[in-house]
Short mmCIF file of C-alpha atoms and ligand atoms in Angstrom, two decimals:
data_model
loop_
_atom_site.label_atom_id
_atom_site.label_comp_id
_atom_site.label_asym_id
_atom_site.label_seq_id
_atom_site.Cartn_x
_atom_site.Cartn_y
_atom_site.Cartn_z
CA MET A 474 3.67 -19.48 18.54
CA SER A 475 4.25 -22.72 16.67
CA HIS A 476 7.34 -23.77 14.60
CA ARG A 477 5.68 -22.34 11.48
CA ASP A 478 6.04 -18.83 12.74
CA GLN A 479 9.84 -19.16 12.65
CA ILE A 480 10.72 -21.28 9.81
CA GLY A 481 9.36 -20.95 6.16
CA ARG A 482 6.52 -19.00 4.94
CA GLU A 483 2.71 -18.89 5.95
CA PHE A 484 0.47 -18.87 2.79
CA LEU A 485 -2.19 -16.17 2.74
CA HIS A 486 -4.83 -17.71 0.26
CA THR A 487 -7.94 -15.85 1.44
CA PRO A 488 -9.79 -13.75 -1.26
CA GLY A 489 -8.68 -10.59 0.31
CA PRO A 490 -6.50 -9.57 1.90
CA THR A 491 -3.91 -11.14 -0.24
CA GLN A 492 -0.13 -11.55 0.03
CA LEU A 493 2.03 -8.61 -0.51
CA PRO A 494 4.92 -8.42 -2.51
CA GLU A 495 8.05 -8.00 -0.63
CA ARG A 496 8.76 -4.90 -2.73
CA VAL A 497 5.37 -3.35 -1.52
CA LEU A 498 6.27 -4.35 2.16
CA ALA A 499 9.58 -2.51 1.82
CA ALA A 500 8.03 0.61 0.06
CA MET A 501 5.96 1.14 3.07
CA HIS A 502 9.08 1.40 5.40
CA HIS A 503 9.41 5.04 5.19
CA GLN A 504 8.92 8.03 7.34
CA PRO A 505 5.79 9.96 6.27
CA TYR A 506 6.38 13.09 4.23
CA ASP A 507 5.08 16.42 5.09
CA LEU A 508 1.65 16.46 3.16
CA ALA A 509 2.83 19.43 0.93
CA ASP A 510 6.05 17.73 0.04
CA PRO A 511 6.19 17.91 -3.62
CA ARG A 512 7.82 14.58 -3.81
CA PHE A 513 4.72 13.16 -1.97
CA LEU A 514 2.30 15.15 -4.13
CA GLU A 515 4.07 13.78 -7.30
CA LEU A 516 3.86 10.15 -5.80
CA ALA A 517 0.13 10.39 -4.89
CA ALA A 518 -0.85 11.95 -8.08
CA SER A 519 0.96 9.25 -10.17
CA CYS A 520 -1.15 6.69 -8.40
CA HIS A 521 -4.45 8.38 -9.34
CA ASP A 522 -3.26 8.58 -12.88
CA ASP A 523 -1.87 5.15 -13.35
CA LEU A 524 -5.01 3.46 -11.71
CA LYS A 525 -6.82 4.63 -14.93
CA PRO A 526 -5.45 2.30 -17.38
CA VAL A 527 -6.10 -0.60 -14.92
CA PHE A 528 -9.80 0.39 -14.91
CA GLY A 529 -9.79 1.05 -18.69
CA THR A 530 -10.82 4.57 -18.33
CA THR A 531 -9.89 8.09 -18.97
CA ALA A 532 -12.25 9.12 -16.16
CA ASP A 533 -11.11 10.35 -12.77
CA VAL A 534 -10.20 7.84 -10.06
CA ILE A 535 -10.92 8.74 -6.68
CA ALA A 536 -9.18 7.22 -3.67
CA TYR A 537 -10.50 6.84 -0.06
CA ALA A 538 -9.05 5.79 3.25
CA ALA A 539 -11.67 3.10 3.29
CA ASN A 540 -12.15 -0.67 2.69
CA GLY A 541 -14.34 -2.05 -0.06
CA HIS A 542 -17.65 -1.27 1.86
CA GLY A 543 -16.53 2.45 2.03
CA GLY A 544 -16.26 2.33 -1.66
CA TRP A 545 -19.66 1.03 -2.04
CA GLU A 546 -21.05 3.70 0.11
CA ALA A 547 -19.18 6.46 -1.54
CA ALA A 548 -20.69 5.48 -4.91
CA LEU A 549 -24.23 5.33 -3.44
CA ALA A 550 -23.88 8.42 -1.40
CA ASN A 551 -22.74 10.37 -4.40
CA LEU A 552 -25.34 9.02 -6.95
CA CYS A 553 -28.47 8.45 -5.00
CA ALA A 554 -30.88 10.59 -2.77
CA PRO A 555 -32.99 8.59 -0.21
CA GLY A 556 -36.14 7.27 -1.68
CA GLU A 557 -34.48 6.63 -5.08
CA LEU A 558 -34.60 3.12 -6.51
CA VAL A 559 -31.77 0.93 -7.50
CA LEU A 560 -31.71 -2.42 -9.12
CA VAL A 561 -29.47 -5.17 -7.45
CA PRO A 562 -29.60 -8.62 -8.76
CA GLU A 563 -28.85 -10.88 -5.86
CA CYS A 564 -26.83 -13.92 -6.34
CA GLY A 565 -24.27 -13.98 -3.63
CA HIS A 566 -23.22 -12.46 -0.20
CA PHE A 567 -21.68 -9.25 -1.69
CA SER A 568 -24.74 -8.37 -3.73
CA ARG A 569 -26.99 -9.11 -0.67
CA HIS A 570 -24.93 -6.96 1.50
CA TRP A 571 -24.54 -4.13 -0.88
CA ALA A 572 -28.32 -4.01 -1.39
CA GLU A 573 -28.66 -3.97 2.49
CA GLN A 574 -26.25 -0.93 2.64
CA ALA A 575 -28.41 0.80 -0.05
CA ARG A 576 -31.44 0.19 2.03
CA MET A 577 -29.69 1.61 5.16
CA LEU A 578 -28.88 4.75 3.02
CA GLY A 579 -32.51 5.13 2.52
CA LEU A 580 -32.78 3.84 -0.95
CA GLU A 581 -35.36 1.44 -2.40
CA VAL A 582 -33.88 -1.79 -3.70
CA THR A 583 -35.43 -4.02 -6.29
CA GLY A 584 -34.00 -6.95 -8.35
CA PRO A 585 -34.28 -10.66 -9.01
CA VAL A 586 -33.03 -13.03 -6.24
CA ALA A 587 -31.18 -15.89 -7.55
CA ALA A 588 -32.70 -19.43 -6.42
CA ASN A 589 -29.10 -20.29 -5.35
CA TRP A 590 -25.70 -18.78 -4.87
CA ARG A 591 -24.03 -20.93 -7.77
CA ARG A 592 -24.33 -18.68 -10.73
CA ALA A 593 -23.52 -15.23 -12.15
CA VAL A 594 -26.04 -12.61 -12.82
CA ASP A 595 -28.45 -13.42 -15.54
CA PRO A 596 -28.34 -10.54 -18.02
CA ALA A 597 -31.80 -11.53 -19.28
CA MET A 598 -33.18 -10.92 -15.83
CA VAL A 599 -31.65 -7.58 -15.71
CA GLU A 600 -33.22 -6.76 -19.01
CA ALA A 601 -36.56 -8.09 -17.86
CA ALA A 602 -36.35 -5.98 -14.63
CA LEU A 603 -35.34 -2.90 -16.59
CA ARG A 604 -38.28 -3.29 -19.09
CA ALA A 605 -40.80 -3.64 -16.26
CA ASP A 606 -39.59 -0.30 -14.92
CA SER A 607 -42.08 1.52 -17.31
CA ASP A 608 -41.81 4.83 -15.51
CA ARG A 609 -38.09 4.65 -15.57
CA ARG A 610 -37.62 4.99 -11.59
CA ILE A 611 -34.55 2.85 -11.52
CA LYS A 612 -31.65 5.07 -10.86
CA ALA A 613 -28.81 2.74 -11.19
CA VAL A 614 -28.08 -0.95 -11.68
CA LEU A 615 -25.59 -2.32 -9.12
CA ILE A 616 -23.48 -5.23 -10.28
CA VAL A 617 -20.85 -7.18 -8.26
CA HIS A 618 -18.53 -8.47 -11.10
CA THR A 619 -16.84 -11.37 -9.04
CA ASP A 620 -18.89 -12.34 -6.05
CA THR A 621 -15.94 -13.46 -3.81
CA ALA A 622 -18.31 -15.62 -1.78
CA THR A 623 -19.65 -17.84 -4.59
CA GLY A 624 -16.66 -17.69 -7.00
CA CYS A 625 -18.88 -16.58 -9.83
CA THR A 626 -17.93 -13.89 -12.22
CA SER A 627 -20.55 -12.13 -14.20
CA ASP A 628 -20.34 -10.93 -17.84
CA LEU A 629 -20.31 -7.13 -17.70
CA GLU A 630 -20.57 -6.61 -21.47
CA ALA A 631 -23.53 -8.73 -21.64
CA ILE A 632 -25.14 -6.94 -18.86
CA ARG A 633 -24.42 -3.56 -20.58
CA ALA A 634 -26.12 -4.93 -23.73
CA ALA A 635 -29.02 -5.95 -21.64
CA ILE A 636 -29.38 -2.46 -20.32
CA ASP A 637 -29.05 -1.19 -23.89
CA ARG A 638 -31.62 -3.52 -25.19
CA ALA A 639 -34.04 -2.32 -22.50
CA GLY A 640 -33.45 1.12 -23.56
CA HIS A 641 -33.15 2.12 -19.92
CA PRO A 642 -31.25 5.17 -18.66
CA ALA A 643 -29.98 3.64 -15.33
CA LEU A 644 -26.52 4.23 -14.29
CA TYR A 645 -24.22 1.22 -14.48
CA VAL A 646 -22.27 0.72 -11.31
CA VAL A 647 -19.98 -2.15 -10.87
CA ASP A 648 -18.11 -3.68 -7.91
CA ALA A 649 -14.78 -4.74 -9.34
CA ILE A 650 -13.11 -5.31 -5.93
CA ALA A 651 -12.43 -8.88 -6.49
CA SER A 652 -11.59 -8.83 -10.26
CA LEU A 653 -9.72 -5.51 -10.98
CA GLY A 654 -6.17 -6.22 -11.96
CA ALA A 655 -6.86 -9.92 -12.46
CA VAL A 656 -9.08 -9.80 -15.64
CA PRO A 657 -9.33 -7.35 -18.47
CA PHE A 658 -11.69 -4.62 -17.35
CA GLU A 659 -12.81 -1.88 -19.80
CA MET A 660 -14.78 0.71 -18.02
CA ASP A 661 -15.12 3.18 -20.91
CA GLN A 662 -15.66 0.60 -23.59
CA TRP A 663 -18.24 -1.21 -21.57
CA GLY A 664 -20.21 1.89 -20.70
CA ILE A 665 -19.62 1.43 -16.95
CA ASP A 666 -20.57 4.84 -15.13
CA VAL A 667 -18.87 3.97 -11.89
CA ALA A 668 -16.44 1.12 -11.06
CA ILE A 669 -15.35 0.45 -7.37
CA ALA A 670 -12.32 -1.32 -6.33
CA ALA A 671 -10.12 -1.78 -3.12
CA SER A 672 -6.40 -1.97 -2.72
CA GLN A 673 -6.13 -5.45 -0.82
CA LYS A 674 -7.38 -7.95 -3.59
CA ALA A 675 -5.69 -8.41 -7.20
CA LEU A 676 -4.16 -4.92 -7.00
CA MET A 677 -1.39 -6.44 -4.52
CA GLY A 678 -1.82 -3.42 -2.15
CA PRO A 679 -2.14 -3.24 1.80
CA PRO A 680 -5.77 -3.13 2.97
CA GLY A 681 -7.22 0.26 3.51
CA LEU A 682 -7.79 2.11 0.27
CA ALA A 683 -11.00 2.14 -1.81
CA PHE A 684 -11.43 3.57 -5.28
CA ASN A 685 -14.36 4.99 -7.42
CA ALA A 686 -13.70 5.51 -11.21
CA VAL A 687 -16.31 7.89 -11.95
CA ALA A 688 -17.40 8.55 -15.61
CA PRO A 689 -18.85 12.11 -16.74
CA ARG A 690 -22.37 10.89 -16.62
CA ALA A 691 -22.10 9.66 -13.04
CA LEU A 692 -20.38 12.84 -12.10
CA ALA A 693 -23.36 14.76 -13.54
CA ALA A 694 -25.86 12.72 -11.59
CA ALA A 695 -23.85 13.35 -8.50
CA ASP A 696 -23.93 17.14 -9.13
CA ALA A 697 -27.72 16.73 -9.40
CA ASN A 698 -28.16 14.66 -6.19
CA PRO A 699 -29.57 16.54 -3.43
CA ARG A 700 -28.14 14.03 -0.58
CA ARG A 701 -26.02 15.97 1.89
CA ARG A 702 -22.59 14.22 2.15
CA TYR A 703 -19.25 15.26 3.05
CA TYR A 704 -16.45 12.65 3.45
CA TRP A 705 -17.54 10.81 0.28
CA ASP A 706 -18.21 13.78 -1.87
CA TRP A 707 -16.58 13.36 -5.25
CA ARG A 708 -16.28 16.87 -6.14
CA ARG A 709 -14.49 17.62 -2.82
CA ARG A 710 -11.92 14.76 -3.76
CA MET A 711 -11.38 16.09 -7.23
CA ALA A 712 -9.59 19.12 -5.81
CA GLN A 713 -5.89 19.37 -6.61
CA GLU A 714 -4.94 19.80 -3.00
CA MET A 715 -3.91 16.47 -1.52
CA TYR A 716 -5.41 17.34 1.94
CA LEU A 717 -8.83 17.59 -0.03
CA ARG A 718 -8.27 14.68 -2.20
CA PHE A 719 -8.26 12.49 0.74
CA CYS A 720 -10.45 14.67 2.90
CA GLY A 721 -7.90 15.00 5.44
CA THR A 722 -4.49 13.30 5.98
CA THR A 723 -3.47 10.91 3.23
CA PRO A 724 -2.86 7.41 4.48
CA GLU A 725 0.60 7.86 3.19
CA HIS A 726 1.94 4.26 3.68
CA LEU A 727 -0.96 2.74 1.84
CA VAL A 728 -0.05 5.05 -0.95
CA PHE A 729 3.65 4.13 -1.00
CA GLY A 730 2.59 0.46 -1.13
CA LEU A 731 -0.01 1.30 -3.79
CA ARG A 732 2.74 3.10 -5.91
CA GLU A 733 5.04 0.16 -5.69
CA ALA A 734 2.11 -2.35 -6.60
CA LEU A 735 1.38 -0.19 -9.66
CA ASP A 736 5.14 -0.36 -10.75
CA ILE A 737 5.02 -4.15 -10.49
CA ILE A 738 1.84 -4.15 -12.68
CA ALA A 739 3.46 -1.79 -15.15
CA GLU A 740 6.72 -3.89 -15.44
CA THR A 741 4.85 -7.09 -15.58
CA GLY A 742 2.19 -5.95 -17.89
CA LEU A 743 -1.50 -6.31 -17.66
CA ASP A 744 -1.93 -9.13 -20.30
CA ALA A 745 0.79 -11.31 -18.44
CA ILE A 746 -1.01 -10.62 -15.18
CA PHE A 747 -4.39 -11.76 -16.73
CA GLY A 748 -2.69 -14.82 -18.14
CA ARG A 749 -1.08 -15.62 -14.98
CA HIS A 750 -4.48 -15.35 -13.13
CA ARG A 751 -6.16 -17.80 -15.66
CA ARG A 752 -3.26 -20.24 -15.35
CA VAL A 753 -3.22 -20.27 -11.69
CA ALA A 754 -7.02 -20.64 -11.68
CA GLY A 755 -6.91 -23.47 -14.28
CA ALA A 756 -4.62 -25.33 -11.78
CA VAL A 757 -7.10 -24.94 -8.96
CA GLU A 758 -9.97 -26.00 -11.15
CA ALA A 759 -7.90 -29.01 -12.48
CA ALA A 760 -7.53 -30.17 -8.74
CA ALA A 761 -10.80 -29.30 -7.48
CA LYS A 762 -12.52 -31.32 -10.36
CA THR A 763 -10.35 -34.23 -9.49
CA TRP A 764 -11.20 -34.08 -5.84
CA ALA A 765 -15.02 -33.84 -6.66
CA GLU A 766 -14.68 -37.10 -8.43
CA ALA A 767 -15.57 -38.80 -5.08
CA GLY A 768 -18.75 -37.05 -4.62
CA ALA A 769 -18.19 -35.34 -1.24
CA ILE A 770 -17.13 -31.82 -2.51
CA GLU A 771 -17.90 -29.66 -5.70
CA ILE A 772 -16.76 -26.40 -7.33
CA ASN A 773 -19.62 -24.04 -6.14
CA ALA A 774 -19.86 -22.34 -9.28
CA THR A 775 -21.90 -24.73 -11.52
CA GLU A 776 -20.94 -23.03 -14.87
CA PRO A 777 -17.38 -23.38 -15.97
CA ALA A 778 -17.44 -20.16 -18.11
CA GLU A 779 -18.60 -18.27 -14.91
CA ARG A 780 -15.83 -19.63 -12.65
CA ALA A 781 -13.70 -16.64 -11.23
CA VAL A 782 -10.02 -16.65 -11.96
CA THR A 783 -9.48 -14.85 -8.47
CA VAL A 784 -11.27 -17.33 -5.99
CA THR A 785 -12.62 -20.83 -6.03
CA THR A 786 -15.35 -21.68 -3.58
CA ILE A 787 -15.49 -25.43 -2.74
CA LEU A 788 -19.00 -26.62 -1.77
CA HIS A 789 -19.50 -29.47 0.85
CA GLU A 790 -22.41 -30.79 2.70
CA PRO A 791 -23.25 -28.91 5.92
CA GLY A 792 -21.58 -31.05 8.71
CA SER A 793 -19.00 -32.64 6.43
CA PRO A 794 -15.57 -33.07 7.91
CA ALA A 795 -14.59 -30.53 5.16
CA ALA A 796 -16.04 -27.87 7.33
CA ALA A 797 -13.09 -28.06 9.51
CA MET A 798 -10.70 -27.53 6.36
CA ARG A 799 -10.14 -23.77 7.03
CA ASP A 800 -9.15 -24.33 10.81
CA PHE A 801 -6.88 -27.43 9.82
CA ALA A 802 -4.99 -25.62 7.12
CA ARG A 803 -4.35 -22.56 9.18
CA ALA A 804 -3.37 -24.23 12.52
CA ARG A 805 -1.52 -27.18 11.26
CA LEU A 806 0.06 -25.97 7.75
CA GLY A 807 0.06 -22.22 8.07
CA VAL A 808 -2.23 -21.81 4.98
CA ALA A 809 -4.93 -19.41 5.32
CA LEU A 810 -8.34 -20.20 3.43
CA GLY A 811 -11.55 -18.28 3.21
CA GLY A 812 -14.81 -19.40 4.92
CA GLY A 813 -18.27 -19.18 3.96
CA PHE A 814 -20.76 -16.17 4.19
CA GLY A 815 -24.52 -16.03 4.61
CA ASP A 816 -26.22 -18.74 2.75
CA LEU A 817 -23.11 -20.59 2.07
CA ALA A 818 -21.81 -20.49 6.04
CA GLY A 819 -20.75 -23.84 6.87
CA LYS A 820 -21.12 -25.26 3.37
CA VAL A 821 -17.94 -24.02 1.88
CA PHE A 822 -14.31 -23.22 2.06
CA ARG A 823 -12.71 -20.93 -0.41
CA ILE A 824 -9.32 -20.70 -1.95
CA GLY A 825 -8.06 -17.21 -2.90
CA HIS A 826 -5.79 -16.80 -6.01
CA MET A 827 -5.38 -13.40 -7.03
CA GLY A 828 -2.66 -10.92 -6.86
CA TRP A 829 0.73 -11.90 -5.74
CA VAL A 830 0.40 -15.60 -6.58
CA ASN A 831 2.23 -17.77 -8.98
CA GLU A 832 2.48 -21.63 -9.88
CA PRO A 833 4.49 -22.94 -7.34
CA MET A 834 2.62 -21.04 -4.46
CA ILE A 835 -0.82 -22.24 -5.67
CA LEU A 836 0.72 -25.86 -5.91
CA GLY A 837 1.76 -25.42 -2.20
CA CYS A 838 -1.94 -24.33 -1.27
CA LEU A 839 -3.49 -27.01 -3.17
CA GLY A 840 -1.09 -29.53 -1.51
CA ALA A 841 -2.10 -28.31 1.90
CA VAL A 842 -5.97 -28.75 0.92
CA GLU A 843 -5.29 -32.06 -0.20
CA ALA A 844 -3.37 -32.87 3.10
CA GLY A 845 -6.50 -31.56 4.79
CA PHE A 846 -8.92 -34.00 2.89
CA ILE A 847 -6.55 -36.93 3.92
CA GLU A 848 -6.37 -35.94 7.61
CA LEU A 849 -10.01 -34.86 8.05
CA GLY A 850 -11.19 -38.10 6.28
CA VAL A 851 -13.01 -36.14 3.51
CA PRO A 852 -13.62 -38.44 0.40
CA HIS A 853 -11.82 -37.09 -2.50
CA GLY A 854 -10.76 -38.16 -5.80
CA PRO A 855 -6.80 -38.87 -5.54
CA GLY A 856 -4.28 -37.06 -7.32
CA GLY A 857 -5.60 -33.46 -7.50
CA VAL A 858 -2.38 -31.86 -6.98
CA ARG A 859 -0.98 -34.18 -9.61
CA ARG A 860 -3.66 -32.93 -12.31
CA ALA A 861 -2.85 -29.28 -11.26
CA ALA A 862 0.81 -30.00 -11.90
CA GLU A 863 -0.12 -31.67 -15.37
CA TYR A 864 -2.21 -28.70 -16.16
CA LEU A 865 0.66 -26.36 -15.47
CA ALA A 866 3.02 -28.65 -17.48
CA ALA A 867 0.94 -28.64 -20.50
CA THR A 868 0.19 -24.86 -20.64
CA ALA A 869 2.74 -22.13 -21.28
CA PRO A 870 3.42 -19.33 -18.85
CA PRO A 871 2.48 -15.91 -19.92
CA GLN A 872 5.23 -13.76 -21.18
CA PRO A 873 6.02 -10.81 -19.08
CA HIS A 874 6.58 -7.54 -20.92
CA SER A 875 9.54 -5.07 -20.39
CA ARG A 876 6.90 -2.47 -19.98
CA ASP A 877 3.25 -2.32 -20.44
CA MET A 878 2.29 0.40 -23.05
CA ARG A 879 -0.95 0.91 -21.48
CA LEU A 880 0.53 2.11 -18.32
CA GLU A 881 2.84 4.63 -20.02
CA THR A 882 2.01 7.37 -17.56
CA VAL A 883 4.20 5.52 -14.84
CA ARG A 884 6.75 8.06 -13.76
CA ARG A 885 9.41 6.06 -12.16
C1 PLP B 684 -13.86 -8.03 -0.42
C2 PLP B 684 -15.00 -7.51 -1.24
C3 PLP B 684 -15.84 -6.52 -0.70
C4 PLP B 684 -15.67 -5.91 0.51
O1 PLP B 684 -14.63 -5.34 0.60
P1 PLP B 684 -13.85 -4.70 2.27
O2 PLP B 684 -12.56 -4.23 1.88
O3 PLP B 684 -13.81 -6.18 2.87
O4 PLP B 684 -14.98 -3.92 2.69
C5 PLP B 684 -16.85 -6.04 -1.49
N1 PLP B 684 -17.13 -6.76 -2.75
C6 PLP B 684 -16.43 -7.81 -3.21
C7 PLP B 684 -16.61 -8.36 -4.69
C8 PLP B 684 -15.38 -8.15 -2.51
O5 PLP B 684 -14.55 -9.17 -2.93
#
């Protein structure tokens, strides 16, 4: 182990898992309860309830001992039988892989494939694909809200409007894994039938819990779905008994951690949290635009309005010395960055900035990246960190609330 392991903090700036608040770590330091202990039943039930306002829904939120991929599979297994057709616009690693999962579950997949992985989903393409489906075979439209690989966020309201314009009855299923808890998300208002999330991204929880928020229309589709399923079954999970809600033993420590994270969200207020994400993302963008001035790197998301507030993907030529950034930052400075997937492998590194991140943390991370450019000999516009600091100096921090009224169901 290097000296970094003893003195000072390591920085986890991957786009999942993310840093855990000390309070969340401490909350997990607890013996398990008997699964029928009323204290635990109360705690777990409160988590299900308090996730609802974060999703912007009054619908049920179902939790799984699973990662995000499990959350995807849960939604597909409940909604679709083998042979049914889903529309998955592909514009990044996560939409490609969700489509692959759908195929492996016996579904047919259609959808436009983006020319490159630098833009969000084009609502017009969704509309065109649905209009072309004249016999209305498409059962569901699957949209990845923020593609964590490309750093692009799609406009969920615009996609809802596109589905409506096409007059198509398809279910609207959204992967909000890398956006929920970082940006406004209004499941009910936006007519989303299923929203999928995971604990370890902006929600500030430990890895291992996946969520499906399920609107009544989706539940009805699940009831009519003849596919056999057991572990993922929504109906089984809607039982009142905790053993059934988790289809077996509850991953209690993850629930303890989630409870604490939801308390932090309630105490801070969602609007303040969203504002903090915009501000931290603005600092990253200011630095990255400055570094890009030398022509060796760029922000992968070409359209500024589509840039995610949770992750920034930095594009470079294959074979650029910037390809060593991730290893350099981890080994030399104790800063963990993300790498590239699929079509972007070897061409990007990624800076995660979601969840438990504030301004000095992101300045530290950006400083490490700038040190990497210097050490690795990557041409970069000078003063990126300075521009990030200027951005932060010029914009006001969001005001924390004493209590977020949208989260009034919080019990402690
Ligand atoms: C992280 C992520 C996933 C996969 O989640 P896992 O917990 O790693 O299985 C899926 N979709 C998006 C948008 C993600 O960011």
